[in-house]
Amino acid sequence: MAEGTKPYRVYRGGRKKGRVPLERATRPSTQPSRTPSKQRRPRRWGLWIALALLGFVILFAAWGALGYRSFSSGVDEANGRLSKAAEARLAKRGGSILSDPTTILVIGTDGGRAPGRGDANRSDSLLLLRTDPGKHRISYLSIPRDLRVEIPGYGTSKINAASQIGGPALTIATVRTLTGLPVDHVIVVDFDGFRELIDALGGITVDVPKRILSNRFDCPYKPAKCRDWEGWRFAKGPQHMDGRRALVYSRIRTNQLDPSDTDISRGTRQQAVADALGDEIASFGTFLRLPFMGDTLAAPLATDLSAWELAQFGWVRFRADSGRSLRCRLGGEPSSSGGESVLLGSEDNVAVISMFLGRSAPLPPPKGTLYGAGCTRRG
């Protein structure tokens, strides 16, 4: 191409001279224009769920704080009802219930407001509870009330007399002499208090292993009807009991349907009631009602345990493996002394203490014995 000659531009109508354009002309679009649609904002479900969970946690914590405050108020009064002499008899050990094995003595006395019980203060029930957080286990040891023992400073007598003579302080000393075990804490409750505690919880559910027809004690009817009354009846299987029936079930010494039931075997019933009571106290339903009834739970008790220590015990019990719990009892040979029935301690009681502490394998009471000592796993 000669210098100065310009390239041609080709169009449908021929060709024209001029520079080739750097860009082709765009034709106007014949398609309808589309306006860009607005993007939808994603719904923040995760945020709402997180806020709801946070609100629930705050509400749960606030409710728990209110319940604990109410419960703590009642426990403070229960601490004031325990004598200084009884506190002085307790073992002074450091550590926490959450981490260290702890022994608690529960004393159920036969006192109350019923006629004839105003001056009664014998221990109708003696139960040792031992927590073992490391093994997630709680063990129970029942001590028969008629067991003849050495009462420090007063000679030999039934163990239930220790409470009548010297109250919880002397009972603690007697149990320690008998078992060789330090007693870290104590809980004391009488008949009326036991009944009121269970009624405040709305009752408890106990699995009754066999049918029971008791003897005719504490008839609930008028004298004319009591003459024909046969006794208290309990069907086999789970039974929901109010305070009165739970107390009766704990106290039955004779089963007319089974002669093998004795004053010793009632210790098993008392342990079952204590277990059911613990289940109810630790239940979610009780937690929901705690701000309104926390002080009521401790009202029937006298104890050295603080509210925080009782909360620790509740947590240890909650985490315990029910299949590993032990139910033990001391035993002996029936006899009489001074015209009253007593139980002379068996040599097997030493072995039972070892089982109770988890130092040896549990062995049940010997077959064919009504008053034998031994331990069984909860089944």
Coordinates of C-alpha atoms in Angstrom, one line a residue:
M1 CA 0.0 0.0 0.0
A2 CA 1.4 3.4 -1.0
E3 CA 2.4 5.9 1.7
G4 CA -0.5 8.1 2.5
T5 CA -3.2 5.8 1.2
K6 CA -5.8 5.1 3.8
P7 CA -7.3 1.7 4.3
Y8 CA -10.9 1.1 3.3
R9 CA -13.9 0.5 5.5
V10 CA -16.3 -2.1 4.2
Y11 CA -20.0 -1.7 4.7
R12 CA -23.0 -3.4 3.2
G13 CA -23.5 -0.5 0.8
G14 CA -20.0 -0.5 -0.6
R15 CA -16.7 0.6 0.7
K16 CA -15.6 3.9 2.1
K17 CA -12.2 5.4 2.8
G18 CA -11.0 6.1 6.3
R19 CA -9.3 4.5 9.3
V20 CA -10.5 1.2 10.6
P21 CA -12.4 1.8 13.9
L22 CA -10.9 0.3 17.0
E23 CA -14.3 -0.8 18.2
R24 CA -17.3 -2.0 16.3
A25 CA -20.4 0.0 16.8
T26 CA -22.9 -1.6 19.0
R27 CA -26.4 -2.1 17.8
P28 CA -29.2 -1.1 20.0
S29 CA -30.7 -4.2 21.7
T30 CA -34.1 -5.3 20.7
Q31 CA -34.6 -7.3 23.9
P32 CA -36.6 -5.8 26.7
S33 CA -34.4 -4.4 29.5
R34 CA -34.3 -6.3 32.8
T35 CA -33.9 -4.4 36.0
P36 CA -31.7 -6.3 38.5
S37 CA -33.8 -7.9 41.2
K38 CA -33.0 -7.2 44.9
Q39 CA -31.1 -10.0 46.6
R40 CA -32.9 -11.6 49.6
R41 CA -31.2 -11.3 52.9
P42 CA -30.5 -14.7 54.5
R43 CA -32.6 -15.3 57.6
R44 CA -30.5 -15.3 60.8
W45 CA -31.8 -18.5 62.3
G46 CA -28.5 -19.2 64.0
L47 CA -28.5 -15.9 65.8
W48 CA -32.0 -16.3 67.1
I49 CA -31.3 -19.8 68.3
A50 CA -28.1 -18.6 70.1
L51 CA -30.1 -15.8 71.7
A52 CA -32.8 -18.2 72.8
L53 CA -30.2 -20.5 74.3
L54 CA -28.5 -17.7 76.1
G55 CA -31.8 -16.5 77.5
F56 CA -32.6 -20.0 78.7
V57 CA -29.2 -20.3 80.4
I58 CA -29.7 -16.9 82.2
L59 CA -33.2 -17.9 83.3
F60 CA -32.0 -21.3 84.5
A61 CA -29.1 -19.7 86.5
A62 CA -31.4 -17.0 88.0
W63 CA -34.0 -19.6 89.0
G64 CA -31.3 -21.8 90.6
A65 CA -29.9 -18.8 92.5
L66 CA -33.4 -18.0 93.9
G67 CA -33.9 -21.7 94.8
Y68 CA -30.5 -21.9 96.5
R69 CA -31.1 -18.7 98.4
S70 CA -34.4 -20.1 99.7
F71 CA -32.8 -23.4 100.6
S72 CA -29.8 -21.8 102.2
S73 CA -32.2 -19.8 104.5
G74 CA -33.8 -23.0 105.8
V75 CA -30.4 -24.8 106.2
D76 CA -29.1 -21.9 108.3
E77 CA -32.0 -22.5 110.7
A78 CA -31.3 -26.3 110.6
N79 CA -27.7 -25.6 111.6
G80 CA -28.9 -23.7 114.6
R81 CA -30.9 -26.6 115.8
L82 CA -27.9 -28.9 116.1
S83 CA -26.2 -28.8 119.5
K84 CA -22.6 -27.6 119.8
A85 CA -21.9 -30.8 121.7
A86 CA -22.9 -32.8 118.6
E87 CA -20.8 -30.7 116.3
A88 CA -17.8 -31.2 118.6
R89 CA -18.1 -35.0 118.2
L90 CA -17.8 -34.9 114.4
A91 CA -14.5 -35.6 112.6
K92 CA -12.6 -32.5 111.7
R93 CA -11.3 -33.4 108.3
G94 CA -10.4 -31.1 105.4
G95 CA -11.3 -31.8 101.8
S96 CA -14.5 -31.5 99.8
I97 CA -17.5 -33.8 99.5
L98 CA -17.0 -33.5 95.8
S99 CA -13.6 -35.2 95.9
D100 CA -13.1 -37.1 99.2
P101 CA -15.0 -40.1 100.7
T102 CA -17.4 -38.7 103.3
T103 CA -19.4 -40.5 106.0
I104 CA -22.8 -39.0 107.1
L105 CA -24.8 -40.4 110.0
V106 CA -28.6 -40.1 109.7
I107 CA -30.5 -40.3 113.0
G108 CA -34.2 -40.8 113.0
T109 CA -35.7 -40.4 116.4
D110 CA -39.1 -41.6 117.7
G111 CA -40.0 -38.1 119.1
G112 CA -42.8 -36.0 117.8
R113 CA -46.0 -34.2 118.7
A114 CA -48.2 -37.3 118.9
P115 CA -49.5 -38.3 122.4
G116 CA -46.8 -40.1 124.4
R117 CA -43.9 -38.9 122.1
G118 CA -43.2 -35.6 123.7
D119 CA -40.3 -36.9 125.7
A120 CA -39.2 -39.6 123.3
N121 CA -35.8 -39.2 121.8
R122 CA -34.6 -42.8 121.1
S123 CA -33.0 -43.4 117.7
D124 CA -35.6 -45.5 115.9
S125 CA -33.3 -45.5 112.8
L126 CA -29.5 -45.3 112.5
L127 CA -28.2 -45.1 108.9
L128 CA -24.6 -44.4 107.8
L129 CA -24.1 -43.0 104.3
R130 CA -20.7 -43.1 102.7
T131 CA -19.9 -41.3 99.5
D132 CA -17.0 -42.4 97.3
P133 CA -16.7 -39.8 94.4
G134 CA -13.7 -41.6 92.9
K135 CA -15.7 -44.8 92.4
H136 CA -19.0 -43.0 91.8
R137 CA -20.6 -45.1 94.6
I138 CA -22.8 -44.5 97.6
S139 CA -23.0 -47.1 100.3
Y140 CA -25.6 -47.5 103.1
L141 CA -25.1 -49.2 106.5
S142 CA -28.0 -49.9 108.7
I143 CA -27.4 -50.3 112.5
P144 CA -30.2 -52.2 114.3
R145 CA -31.7 -50.2 117.1
D146 CA -31.7 -53.2 119.5
L147 CA -28.0 -53.9 119.0
R148 CA -26.3 -54.2 122.4
V149 CA -23.3 -51.9 122.4
E150 CA -20.9 -50.0 124.6
I151 CA -22.2 -46.5 125.2
P152 CA -19.2 -44.4 126.2
G153 CA -19.5 -43.4 129.8
Y154 CA -22.7 -45.3 130.4
G155 CA -21.9 -49.0 130.0
T156 CA -23.7 -51.5 127.7
S157 CA -27.2 -51.0 126.4
K158 CA -29.2 -50.9 123.3
I159 CA -27.7 -48.5 120.8
N160 CA -31.0 -46.6 120.5
A161 CA -30.7 -45.6 124.2
A162 CA -27.7 -43.4 123.4
S163 CA -29.9 -40.8 121.8
Q164 CA -32.3 -40.8 124.7
I165 CA -29.4 -40.4 127.2
G166 CA -27.2 -37.9 125.5
G167 CA -28.9 -36.9 122.2
P168 CA -27.0 -36.8 118.9
A169 CA -23.6 -36.1 120.5
L170 CA -23.6 -39.4 122.5
T171 CA -25.1 -41.3 119.5
I172 CA -22.2 -40.1 117.3
A173 CA -19.7 -41.2 119.9
T174 CA -21.4 -44.6 120.2
V175 CA -21.5 -45.2 116.5
R176 CA -17.8 -44.3 116.2
T177 CA -16.9 -46.7 119.0
L178 CA -18.9 -49.5 117.5
T179 CA -17.7 -49.1 113.9
G180 CA -14.4 -47.5 114.2
L181 CA -15.4 -45.0 111.5
P182 CA -15.1 -41.2 111.8
V183 CA -18.5 -39.5 111.4
D184 CA -18.0 -36.4 109.2
H185 CA -21.5 -35.0 109.3
V186 CA -24.9 -35.7 110.9
I187 CA -28.5 -35.2 110.1
V188 CA -31.2 -35.6 112.7
V189 CA -35.0 -35.8 112.1
D190 CA -37.9 -37.0 114.2
F191 CA -41.1 -38.8 113.1
D192 CA -43.1 -35.6 112.5
G193 CA -40.2 -34.0 110.6
F194 CA -39.7 -37.1 108.4
R195 CA -43.4 -37.1 107.5
E196 CA -43.5 -33.3 106.8
L197 CA -40.4 -33.5 104.6
I198 CA -41.9 -36.1 102.3
D199 CA -45.2 -34.4 102.2
A200 CA -43.5 -31.1 101.2
L201 CA -41.9 -33.0 98.3
G202 CA -45.3 -34.3 97.2
G203 CA -44.5 -37.9 98.3
I204 CA -42.0 -40.5 97.1
T205 CA -42.1 -43.6 95.0
V206 CA -40.7 -46.8 96.6
D207 CA -40.4 -50.2 94.9
V208 CA -41.8 -52.6 97.4
P209 CA -40.2 -56.1 96.8
K210 CA -43.0 -58.1 98.3
R211 CA -46.5 -57.9 99.8
I212 CA -46.7 -56.7 103.4
L213 CA -49.3 -56.9 106.1
S214 CA -47.9 -55.3 109.3
N215 CA -48.9 -55.8 112.9
R216 CA -51.4 -53.5 114.4
F217 CA -49.3 -50.5 115.4
D218 CA -50.3 -46.8 115.1
C219 CA -53.8 -47.6 113.9
P220 CA -55.2 -44.6 111.9
Y221 CA -58.8 -45.2 112.8
K222 CA -61.0 -44.7 115.8
P223 CA -60.8 -47.4 118.6
A224 CA -64.0 -49.2 117.6
K225 CA -62.7 -49.8 114.0
C226 CA -59.1 -50.5 115.2
R227 CA -60.4 -53.6 117.0
D228 CA -61.1 -55.3 113.7
W229 CA -58.2 -53.7 111.8
E230 CA -55.6 -56.2 110.6
G231 CA -52.7 -53.8 110.0
W232 CA -51.0 -51.8 107.3
R233 CA -50.9 -53.3 103.8
F234 CA -48.4 -52.7 101.0
A235 CA -48.8 -54.2 97.6
K236 CA -45.8 -55.5 95.7
G237 CA -44.2 -53.1 93.1
P238 CA -43.7 -49.3 92.9
Q239 CA -45.8 -47.5 95.5
H240 CA -46.3 -43.8 95.7
M241 CA -46.3 -42.9 99.4
D242 CA -47.1 -39.8 101.3
G243 CA -45.3 -39.0 104.5
R244 CA -47.4 -41.1 106.8
R245 CA -47.2 -44.2 104.7
A246 CA -43.5 -43.8 104.1
L247 CA -42.9 -43.5 107.8
V248 CA -45.0 -46.6 108.5
Y249 CA -43.2 -48.5 105.8
S250 CA -39.9 -47.6 107.4
R251 CA -41.0 -48.7 110.9
I252 CA -42.6 -52.1 110.1
R253 CA -41.0 -54.8 112.2
T254 CA -43.3 -57.7 111.5
N255 CA -44.8 -58.9 108.3
Q256 CA -47.7 -61.3 108.8
L257 CA -47.3 -62.6 105.3
D258 CA -43.6 -63.4 105.7
P259 CA -42.1 -64.6 109.1
S260 CA -38.6 -63.9 107.7
D261 CA -39.2 -60.2 108.0
T262 CA -37.6 -58.9 111.3
D263 CA -36.4 -55.8 112.9
I264 CA -33.2 -56.3 111.0
S265 CA -34.7 -56.5 107.6
R266 CA -36.6 -53.3 108.1
G267 CA -33.2 -51.6 107.7
T268 CA -33.4 -52.5 104.0
R269 CA -36.8 -50.7 103.8
Q270 CA -35.3 -47.7 105.5
Q271 CA -32.5 -47.6 102.9
A272 CA -35.0 -47.8 100.1
V273 CA -37.0 -44.9 101.5
A274 CA -33.8 -42.9 101.9
D275 CA -32.9 -43.7 98.3
A276 CA -36.3 -42.6 97.0
L277 CA -36.2 -39.5 99.1
G278 CA -32.8 -38.6 97.6
D279 CA -34.2 -39.2 94.1
E280 CA -37.1 -36.8 94.7
I281 CA -35.0 -34.1 96.3
A282 CA -32.6 -34.2 93.3
S283 CA -35.5 -34.3 90.7
F284 CA -36.1 -31.6 88.1
G285 CA -39.6 -31.0 89.5
T286 CA -38.2 -30.2 92.9
F287 CA -35.7 -27.8 91.3
L288 CA -38.6 -25.9 89.6
R289 CA -40.3 -25.5 93.0
L290 CA -37.2 -24.8 95.0
P291 CA -37.6 -20.9 95.1
F292 CA -41.0 -21.5 96.8
M293 CA -40.2 -24.4 99.1
G294 CA -36.4 -24.4 99.6
D295 CA -36.7 -23.4 103.3
T296 CA -39.4 -26.0 103.8
L297 CA -37.1 -28.9 102.9
A298 CA -34.6 -28.1 105.7
A299 CA -37.3 -27.1 108.3
P300 CA -37.6 -30.6 109.8
L301 CA -33.9 -31.2 110.1
A302 CA -31.0 -30.5 112.5
T303 CA -27.6 -30.8 110.8
D304 CA -24.1 -29.4 110.6
L305 CA -24.1 -29.6 106.8
S306 CA -24.2 -26.2 105.1
A307 CA -26.3 -25.5 102.1
W308 CA -23.2 -25.7 99.8
E309 CA -22.2 -29.0 101.4
L310 CA -25.7 -30.4 100.9
A311 CA -25.6 -29.2 97.2
Q312 CA -22.2 -31.0 96.9
F313 CA -23.7 -34.2 98.3
G314 CA -26.6 -33.9 95.9
W315 CA -24.2 -33.7 92.9
V316 CA -22.1 -36.6 94.1
R317 CA -25.3 -38.7 94.5
F318 CA -26.5 -37.6 91.1
R319 CA -23.3 -38.8 89.5
A320 CA -23.1 -42.1 91.4
D321 CA -23.7 -45.3 89.6
S322 CA -26.8 -46.9 91.1
G323 CA -25.6 -50.3 90.0
R324 CA -22.5 -50.0 92.2
S325 CA -24.2 -48.8 95.4
L326 CA -24.1 -51.1 98.4
R327 CA -26.7 -51.8 101.0
C328 CA -25.2 -53.2 104.1
R329 CA -26.5 -54.1 107.6
L330 CA -25.0 -55.1 110.9
G331 CA -26.5 -58.2 112.6
G332 CA -26.2 -60.5 115.5
E333 CA -28.0 -63.1 117.7
P334 CA -31.3 -62.3 119.4
S335 CA -31.2 -62.5 123.2
S336 CA -32.7 -60.8 126.2
S337 CA -31.2 -58.6 129.0
G338 CA -33.0 -57.2 131.9
G339 CA -36.3 -58.4 130.5
E340 CA -36.0 -56.7 127.2
S341 CA -35.1 -58.1 123.8
V342 CA -31.6 -57.2 122.5
L343 CA -29.3 -58.2 119.7
L344 CA -25.9 -59.4 120.5
G345 CA -23.4 -58.3 117.8
S346 CA -22.1 -60.9 115.4
E347 CA -18.4 -61.4 114.5
D348 CA -19.5 -60.8 110.9
N349 CA -20.0 -57.2 111.7
V350 CA -16.3 -56.5 111.4
A351 CA -16.3 -57.9 107.9
V352 CA -19.3 -55.9 106.9
I353 CA -17.5 -52.7 107.9
S354 CA -14.7 -53.6 105.5
M355 CA -17.3 -54.3 102.7
F356 CA -19.0 -50.9 103.5
L357 CA -15.7 -49.2 103.0
G358 CA -15.1 -51.0 99.7
R359 CA -12.0 -52.8 101.0
S360 CA -13.5 -56.3 100.4
A361 CA -16.1 -57.8 98.1
P362 CA -19.7 -57.6 99.3
L363 CA -21.2 -60.8 100.7
P364 CA -25.0 -61.1 101.4
P365 CA -26.2 -62.2 104.8
P366 CA -25.9 -66.0 105.2
K367 CA -29.0 -67.9 103.9
G368 CA -31.3 -69.2 106.5
T369 CA -30.5 -66.5 109.1
L370 CA -33.0 -63.9 110.1
Y371 CA -30.5 -61.6 111.8
G372 CA -27.4 -62.1 109.7
A373 CA -25.0 -59.3 108.7
G374 CA -23.9 -58.6 105.1
C375 CA -23.9 -56.4 102.0
T376 CA -25.7 -56.6 98.7
R377 CA -25.5 -54.5 95.6
R378 CA -28.5 -52.5 94.7
G379 CA -30.5 -54.5 92.2

